[in-house]
Coordinates of C-alpha atoms in Angstrom, one line a residue:
M11 CA 52.6 11.4 20.2
I12 CA 50.2 7.8 20.9
L13 CA 52.7 7.3 24.2
E14 CA 52.7 11.2 25.4
I15 CA 48.8 10.8 25.2
L16 CA 48.6 7.6 26.8
D17 CA 51.5 9.0 29.9
L18 CA 49.6 12.6 30.1
L19 CA 46.1 9.9 30.7
K20 CA 48.2 8.2 34.2
T21 CA 48.4 12.0 35.4
P22 CA 46.0 12.1 38.1
D23 CA 46.0 15.8 38.0
F24 CA 44.3 15.9 34.5
W25 CA 41.5 13.4 35.5
A26 CA 41.4 15.9 38.7
K27 CA 41.1 18.7 36.5
T28 CA 38.8 16.9 34.2
S29 CA 36.3 16.4 36.3
I30 CA 36.4 20.1 38.0
S31 CA 35.5 20.5 34.7
S32 CA 32.9 19.0 33.8
L33 CA 30.9 19.8 37.0
E34 CA 31.9 23.6 35.6
I35 CA 30.0 22.8 32.5
L36 CA 26.9 20.8 33.6
K37 CA 26.6 23.7 36.3
N38 CA 26.3 26.6 33.7
W39 CA 25.2 24.7 30.8
W40 CA 22.4 21.8 32.5
W41 CA 19.5 23.4 31.4
V42 CA 20.7 22.4 27.5
I43 CA 19.5 19.6 27.8
L44 CA 15.5 20.4 28.8
P45 CA 14.5 21.0 25.3
F46 CA 15.0 17.6 24.2
I47 CA 13.5 16.3 27.6
F48 CA 10.0 18.4 26.8
I49 CA 9.9 18.9 23.3
Q50 CA 7.5 15.8 23.0
P51 CA 5.1 16.4 25.6
F52 CA 5.5 20.5 24.7
L53 CA 4.6 19.4 20.7
Y54 CA 1.4 16.6 22.6
L55 CA 0.1 19.6 24.8
Y56 CA 0.4 22.1 22.1
L57 CA -1.4 19.5 19.3
Y58 CA -4.1 18.8 21.9
F59 CA -4.7 22.5 22.4
I60 CA -5.0 23.4 19.1
R61 CA -7.2 21.0 18.0
D62 CA -9.5 21.0 20.4
R63 CA -10.4 24.4 20.2
W64 CA -10.5 23.6 16.5
T65 CA -12.8 21.0 17.0
S66 CA -15.0 22.9 19.1
K67 CA -15.8 25.0 16.5
I68 CA -17.4 22.3 14.6
K69 CA -21.4 21.7 14.3
F70 CA -22.1 18.0 15.0
I71 CA -25.5 16.6 13.6
L72 CA -26.9 12.7 14.2
L73 CA -29.0 10.8 11.3
E74 CA -31.5 8.6 11.7
I75 CA -31.7 6.1 8.6
K76 CA -35.0 4.9 8.4
I77 CA -34.3 1.5 5.9
P78 CA -37.0 0.4 3.0
K79 CA -39.8 -2.2 4.0
E80 CA -38.1 -4.3 1.4
V81 CA -34.1 -4.6 1.1
L82 CA -33.4 -7.2 -1.2
K83 CA -29.3 -5.8 -2.2
P84 CA -27.0 -8.1 -0.6
I85 CA -24.5 -6.7 2.3
K86 CA -21.7 -5.9 -0.7
A87 CA -24.2 -2.5 -1.2
M88 CA -23.2 -1.2 2.2
E89 CA -19.6 -1.9 1.3
Q90 CA -19.9 -0.1 -1.6
V91 CA -22.2 3.5 0.6
F92 CA -18.3 2.5 3.2
A93 CA -15.9 3.1 0.6
G94 CA -17.7 6.6 -0.6
F95 CA -17.9 7.4 2.9
H96 CA -13.9 7.2 2.9
A97 CA -13.9 10.4 0.6
I98 CA -14.0 12.5 4.2
H99 CA -10.5 11.6 4.2
D100 CA -8.8 14.8 4.2
I101 CA -4.9 16.0 3.8
F102 CA -4.1 18.3 5.2
S103 CA -0.9 21.4 5.0
F104 CA 1.6 22.2 7.6
R105 CA -0.1 25.1 8.4
E106 CA -3.3 23.5 8.9
K107 CA -1.8 21.1 10.9
W108 CA 0.5 23.3 13.3
L109 CA -1.1 26.6 13.5
E110 CA -4.7 25.7 12.7
G111 CA -5.0 22.7 14.3
K112 CA -7.4 20.9 11.9
C113 CA -6.7 17.0 11.9
Q114 CA -8.9 14.1 10.3
L115 CA -12.6 13.7 11.7
A116 CA -14.5 10.6 12.1
I117 CA -18.0 9.7 12.0
S118 CA -19.8 7.6 14.7
L119 CA -22.0 4.2 13.4
E120 CA -24.8 3.0 15.7
I121 CA -26.8 0.5 16.4
V122 CA -29.1 1.2 18.9
S123 CA -33.0 -0.1 20.7
F124 CA -34.8 1.9 23.1
G125 CA -36.9 -1.1 25.1
G126 CA -36.7 -2.8 22.1
E127 CA -36.8 -0.7 19.0
V128 CA -33.8 -0.6 17.0
H129 CA -32.3 2.3 15.1
F130 CA -29.5 2.8 12.8
Y131 CA -27.5 6.0 13.7
V132 CA -24.9 7.4 11.7
R133 CA -22.9 11.0 14.1
A134 CA -20.6 13.1 11.5
P135 CA -19.7 16.7 11.0
E136 CA -21.9 18.6 9.5
V137 CA -19.9 19.4 6.8
F138 CA -20.4 15.7 5.5
R139 CA -23.9 15.6 5.3
N140 CA -23.6 16.0 1.8
I141 CA -21.7 13.1 1.2
I142 CA -23.2 10.3 3.6
E143 CA -27.0 11.1 2.3
S144 CA -25.7 10.7 -1.4
N145 CA -23.9 7.6 -0.7
I146 CA -26.7 6.2 1.0
Y147 CA -29.1 6.8 -1.4
S148 CA -27.3 5.6 -4.2
Q149 CA -27.6 2.0 -3.3
Y150 CA -31.3 2.0 -1.2
A151 CA -33.0 4.7 -3.0
E152 CA -36.2 3.9 -1.0
A153 CA -34.7 5.0 2.7
E154 CA -34.9 8.1 4.3
I155 CA -32.4 10.3 6.2
S156 CA -33.2 12.9 9.0
E157 CA -31.5 15.0 11.9
V158 CA -32.7 14.0 14.5
D159 CA -31.7 14.5 18.3
D160 CA -29.2 12.8 20.7
Y161 CA -30.6 10.0 22.1
T162 CA -28.2 10.5 24.7
K163 CA -28.9 13.9 26.1
Y164 CA -32.7 12.1 26.9
V165 CA -30.8 9.3 29.6
P166 CA -28.8 11.3 33.1
Q167 CA -25.8 12.9 32.6
D168 CA -24.6 10.6 35.9
I169 CA -25.4 7.3 34.7
P170 CA -24.7 5.4 36.8
N171 CA -26.9 6.5 39.9
K172 CA -29.3 5.3 42.4
D173 CA -31.5 5.1 39.7
W174 CA -29.9 3.8 35.9
D175 CA -26.9 1.2 36.1
L176 CA -24.7 0.3 32.7
F177 CA -22.2 -3.0 31.7
G178 CA -20.7 -2.7 28.4
F179 CA -16.7 -3.2 27.2
D180 CA -14.7 -1.5 24.3
M181 CA -13.4 -4.4 22.2
K182 CA -10.0 -4.6 20.8
N183 CA -8.4 -7.0 18.0
P184 CA -6.6 -9.6 19.6
R185 CA -4.1 -9.7 16.5
P186 CA -2.5 -7.6 14.4
S187 CA -4.7 -5.4 12.3
P188 CA -3.9 -7.0 8.9
Y189 CA -5.4 -9.5 9.9
P190 CA -9.3 -9.7 8.9
I191 CA -12.5 -10.4 10.8
K192 CA -14.7 -13.1 9.8
T193 CA -16.9 -10.6 6.5
Y194 CA -20.3 -11.0 5.6
S195 CA -18.7 -12.9 2.3
K196 CA -18.6 -15.7 4.2
F197 CA -22.3 -15.6 5.7
E198 CA -23.7 -15.0 2.7
L199 CA -23.5 -16.4 -1.9
E200 CA -23.4 -12.9 -3.2
R201 CA -25.2 -14.9 -6.5
E202 CA -28.1 -15.6 -3.8
I203 CA -30.7 -12.3 -4.8
K204 CA -34.0 -13.8 -2.6
E205 CA -33.9 -12.7 1.0
E206 CA -34.6 -15.2 2.7
K207 CA -32.1 -17.3 1.3
R208 CA -29.5 -15.3 2.6
I209 CA -26.8 -15.3 6.2
D210 CA -27.2 -12.6 8.3
P211 CA -24.7 -11.8 10.8
L212 CA -26.6 -8.6 11.9
A213 CA -29.9 -11.3 12.6
G214 CA -29.2 -12.5 16.3
L215 CA -28.2 -9.0 17.3
L216 CA -31.3 -7.3 16.4
E217 CA -32.8 -10.8 17.8
G218 CA -31.9 -10.6 21.1
M219 CA -32.0 -6.7 20.9
A220 CA -35.6 -6.7 20.0
T221 CA -36.3 -8.6 23.4
L222 CA -35.1 -6.1 25.7
K223 CA -38.3 -3.8 27.8
P224 CA -39.4 -0.7 28.6
G225 CA -36.4 1.3 30.3
E226 CA -33.8 -1.0 28.5
Q227 CA -31.4 0.2 26.2
L228 CA -28.3 -0.7 24.4
W229 CA -25.8 0.8 22.3
L230 CA -23.7 -0.2 19.9
Q231 CA -20.9 2.4 18.7
I232 CA -18.6 2.2 15.7
I233 CA -16.0 4.7 15.6
A234 CA -14.8 4.9 11.8
K235 CA -11.7 7.1 10.8
P236 CA -10.7 7.1 7.2
I237 CA -6.8 6.7 6.7
R238 CA -4.5 6.3 4.4
D239 CA -0.9 6.4 5.0
E240 CA -0.7 7.5 8.1
I241 CA -0.7 4.3 9.5
P242 CA 1.6 1.7 7.7
W243 CA -1.0 -1.7 8.5
I244 CA -0.4 -2.3 4.1
K245 CA 3.1 -2.9 4.7
E246 CA 2.6 -4.7 7.5
G247 CA 0.2 -6.7 6.1
E248 CA 2.7 -7.7 3.4
K249 CA 5.6 -8.4 5.8
I250 CA 3.0 -11.1 7.2
V251 CA 2.0 -12.4 4.0
E252 CA 6.0 -12.9 3.1
E253 CA 6.4 -14.3 7.0
L254 CA 3.6 -16.7 5.7
M255 CA 5.5 -17.5 2.9
G256 CA 8.8 -18.5 3.9
R257 CA 10.3 -15.8 0.9
A258 CA 14.3 -15.0 1.8
A259 CA 15.3 -11.6 0.4
P260 CA 16.8 -11.4 -2.9
P261 CA 20.3 -11.9 -2.9
S262 CA 22.8 -8.8 -2.9
L263 CA 24.8 -9.0 -6.1
E264 CA 28.3 -7.2 -5.8
P265 CA 29.3 -4.0 -7.5
F266 CA 30.7 -4.4 -10.9
P267 CA 34.5 -3.5 -10.5
Q268 CA 34.5 -6.1 -7.9
Y269 CA 32.5 -8.8 -9.2
A270 CA 35.3 -8.2 -12.3
I271 CA 38.7 -7.5 -9.9
K272 CA 37.8 -11.4 -8.8
G273 CA 36.9 -12.9 -12.5
T274 CA 40.3 -11.5 -13.5
T275 CA 42.0 -12.8 -10.2
R276 CA 40.7 -15.9 -10.9
V277 CA 41.8 -16.2 -14.5
L278 CA 44.8 -14.7 -14.6
I279 CA 46.6 -15.7 -10.9
A280 CA 44.7 -19.1 -9.7
G281 CA 44.7 -20.1 -13.6
E282 CA 41.3 -21.1 -13.3
P283 CA 39.2 -20.6 -16.5
L284 CA 35.9 -18.6 -15.8
E285 CA 33.5 -20.5 -17.5
E286 CA 34.6 -23.2 -14.4
A287 CA 34.2 -20.8 -11.8
K288 CA 32.2 -22.3 -8.8
K289 CA 28.5 -22.1 -9.0
E290 CA 26.2 -22.5 -6.2
P291 CA 24.1 -25.6 -6.3
E292 CA 20.4 -23.9 -7.7
K293 CA 17.9 -23.7 -4.7
I294 CA 14.2 -24.9 -6.0
E295 CA 11.7 -23.4 -3.5
F296 CA 8.0 -25.0 -3.5
G297 CA 6.4 -21.2 -2.2
A298 CA 2.9 -21.7 -1.1
L299 CA 3.2 -25.9 -1.8
R300 CA 4.7 -25.9 1.6
L301 CA 1.9 -24.2 3.4
S302 CA -1.1 -25.2 5.1
P303 CA -4.8 -25.0 4.1
G304 CA -4.9 -22.7 6.8
E305 CA -2.1 -20.7 5.7
L306 CA -3.4 -19.9 3.0
E307 CA -6.9 -18.8 4.0
I308 CA -5.1 -16.6 6.2
I309 CA -2.4 -15.0 3.2
K310 CA -5.4 -15.0 1.4
G311 CA -7.4 -13.4 3.9
I312 CA -5.1 -10.2 4.4
Q313 CA -4.5 -10.2 1.0
E314 CA -7.8 -9.2 0.4
K315 CA -8.5 -7.2 3.5
I316 CA -5.8 -4.7 3.0
S317 CA -6.6 -4.3 -1.2
K318 CA -9.3 -2.2 0.2
F319 CA -10.3 1.0 1.5
G320 CA -8.7 1.0 5.9
F321 CA -11.6 3.6 8.6
D322 CA -9.4 3.7 12.2
C323 CA -11.3 2.0 14.4
N324 CA -12.6 1.6 17.9
V325 CA -16.0 -0.3 18.7
R326 CA -17.8 -0.4 22.1
Y327 CA -21.2 -0.7 23.6
F328 CA -23.0 -1.0 26.6
Y329 CA -26.2 -2.1 28.2
L330 CA -28.2 0.2 30.8
G331 CA -31.4 0.6 32.3
K332 CA -33.5 1.9 35.4
K333 CA -32.5 -0.2 38.2
G334 CA -35.5 -2.2 38.6
V335 CA -35.6 -3.6 34.8
F336 CA -31.8 -3.4 34.7
F337 CA -30.8 -7.7 34.5
K338 CA -26.7 -7.9 34.2
P339 CA -27.3 -11.1 32.0
K340 CA -28.6 -9.1 29.0
A341 CA -25.2 -6.8 28.7
R342 CA -24.4 -10.3 27.0
I343 CA -26.4 -9.7 24.1
P344 CA -24.0 -8.6 21.4
F345 CA -21.4 -11.5 22.2
G346 CA -22.6 -14.3 20.2
F347 CA -22.8 -10.7 17.7
F348 CA -18.7 -10.8 17.8
K349 CA -18.1 -14.3 18.4
E350 CA -19.6 -15.1 15.3
I351 CA -18.2 -12.7 13.0
S352 CA -14.7 -13.6 15.2
T353 CA -11.9 -16.7 14.5
E354 CA -9.4 -18.3 16.2
N355 CA -6.8 -18.5 13.2
M356 CA -7.1 -14.7 12.0
N357 CA -9.2 -11.7 13.7
G358 CA -12.3 -11.0 15.5
L359 CA -13.2 -8.5 18.5
K360 CA -13.5 -9.8 22.1
P361 CA -13.4 -7.3 25.1
W362 CA -10.9 -4.8 26.1
T363 CA -10.2 -5.4 30.0
K364 CA -6.9 -2.7 29.6
T365 CA -9.9 0.2 29.8
M366 CA -11.0 -1.6 33.1
P367 CA -8.3 -0.6 36.0
K368 CA -8.0 -3.5 38.1
I369 CA -10.3 -3.7 41.1
Q370 CA -8.9 -4.9 44.4
W371 CA -11.1 -5.7 47.5
I372 CA -10.5 -2.9 49.3
L373 CA -11.6 -0.3 46.4
R374 CA -13.9 -2.6 44.2
K375 CA -17.1 -0.9 44.2
R376 CA -15.4 2.2 43.3
R377 CA -12.9 1.7 40.5
T378 CA -16.0 -0.3 39.1
Y379 CA -18.1 3.6 39.5
L380 CA -14.9 5.4 37.6
R381 CA -14.7 2.3 34.9
K382 CA -18.4 2.6 34.1
R383 CA -18.4 7.0 34.1
R384 CA -15.5 6.6 31.9
L385 CA -16.7 4.7 29.6
F386 CA -20.2 6.5 29.4
K387 CA -18.2 9.9 29.2
Y388 CA -16.4 9.2 26.4
Y389 CA -19.5 7.0 24.3
I390 CA -21.5 10.8 24.6
K391 CA -18.7 12.3 23.7
R392 CA -17.8 10.1 20.8
W393 CA -14.0 9.6 21.4
P394 CA -11.5 6.9 21.5
P395 CA -10.9 4.3 24.3
L396 CA -6.8 6.0 25.1
F397 CA -7.9 9.8 24.3
P398 CA -6.4 12.0 24.6
R399 CA -3.7 9.5 23.7
K400 CA -3.4 7.8 21.1
G401 CA -3.5 4.1 20.4
G402 CA -6.5 1.2 21.4
T403 CA -8.1 1.9 17.8
Y404 CA -7.9 -1.1 14.4
I405 CA -8.2 -1.2 11.6
L406 CA -11.2 -2.2 9.3
N407 CA -11.5 -2.0 5.8
T408 CA -14.9 -1.6 3.9
A409 CA -16.1 -4.9 3.8
E410 CA -15.5 -5.3 7.5
L411 CA -17.2 -2.2 8.3
A412 CA -20.6 -3.1 6.1
T413 CA -20.3 -6.7 8.3
L414 CA -20.9 -4.9 11.7
Y415 CA -23.0 -1.8 9.8
H416 CA -25.8 -2.6 7.2
F417 CA -29.5 -2.4 6.9
P418 CA -31.0 -5.9 7.0
G419 CA -34.7 -7.2 5.1
R420 CA -37.9 -7.9 7.0
I421 CA -37.1 -11.4 7.5
V422 CA -34.2 -11.3 8.8
A423 CA -35.0 -8.8 11.5
P424 CA -38.2 -9.1 13.2
A425 CA -40.7 -7.0 12.1
P426 CA -41.6 -4.3 15.4
A427 CA -37.5 -4.5 16.2
V428 CA -36.8 -2.0 13.4
P429 CA -38.9 0.8 12.0
R430 CA -39.6 0.8 8.1
I431 CA -41.2 2.9 5.3
E432 CA -43.9 0.9 4.6
A433 CA -45.4 3.6 2.1
K434 CA -43.0 3.9 -1.4
K435 CA -42.1 7.2 -2.7
G436 CA -42.5 8.4 -6.2
E437 CA -41.9 11.2 -8.0
A438 CA -45.1 13.5 -9.0
P439 CA -47.7 13.0 -12.7
P440 CA -46.2 15.4 -15.2
G441 CA -49.0 16.8 -16.2
L442 CA -50.2 17.6 -12.2
P443 CA -51.5 21.2 -12.6
T444 CA -49.5 23.3 -9.6
E445 CA -52.5 26.1 -9.0

């Protein structure tokens, strides 16, 4: 039978007929492969369309938080606020995702300076307002939260133009998300209750924001979307820890029948007593003793990070102003803040040059203009850097978000820079007449 098949393959007529039949099949059935080629682009465009239709019906609001005169709580209180914000995470059914277009919505945490006056904002869907207010009031009972107009509407929408200019960046994590940035716990001791004994990572940024003049503005934005199992960042962190620890996978055990047959063969045929079977020398693992102090610190940092709630985030900022007062070196004010929360052996935030087109000398001005227009548009729309495509974001947990966005005390932030509530509110006396 085999010889007959080989002889058939050697005949030239066989290959000629085969090629003709293959061409006929390709000619008549070429369209069958099209669904496999276009299925992924089709699903992407379909999801984008139905999600855009669904989100266009959602009302977004901007909440301004006016902080109390004195903030004596540690920054850990803000971490508890963000843990409460994680409750906006939702799980959608097949119908909700693929037919109605529902998706996880994000909030935007914003610190803005208008001519040296610093404001704290949270932009979110209106349905999340109760969650945001209740969690902030639970830790900062004397704060005031009010709905305000979007400040981005009060500047020309075609910046840069002949009167206004801007400069800024999207920020990125240089290392994988499980590596943590430097958090507030490295700056302060939680047992230090007195405000004057704390070191606040926001102090330098707020001090720089307070130096802006009328006509200058600096906007810092943190887009945060709560996640659970959508992105396997916890497994990625566990894998990094295992690699650093040098853990080997446990040896696979042989199935019981195979083990029994081998043991019987050694006894009956080879005459080798079962108790004298060769044993592998016992290995002694030193584990963490073989790691350097820096590696131990990295392992501890990763394990602490993946133990807390995570948010899929993007950080961006820019400095803008009128041409008469625009001074580009002031755009570097946030750099000191980003340097403070970054470490060489773990993670941090650095400008993401991928969002900046490669500037060629012929089209330099045009490319720079388009990059600025794109950055400005994405900020006011609160879009991630690669929208509508995925990517460009990274995971920050509640402690890292609290480091980047929290309410400072009066000693930390200059008094004229941050508007505060000077009068303390209290409940009315119980016997006060109502008529």
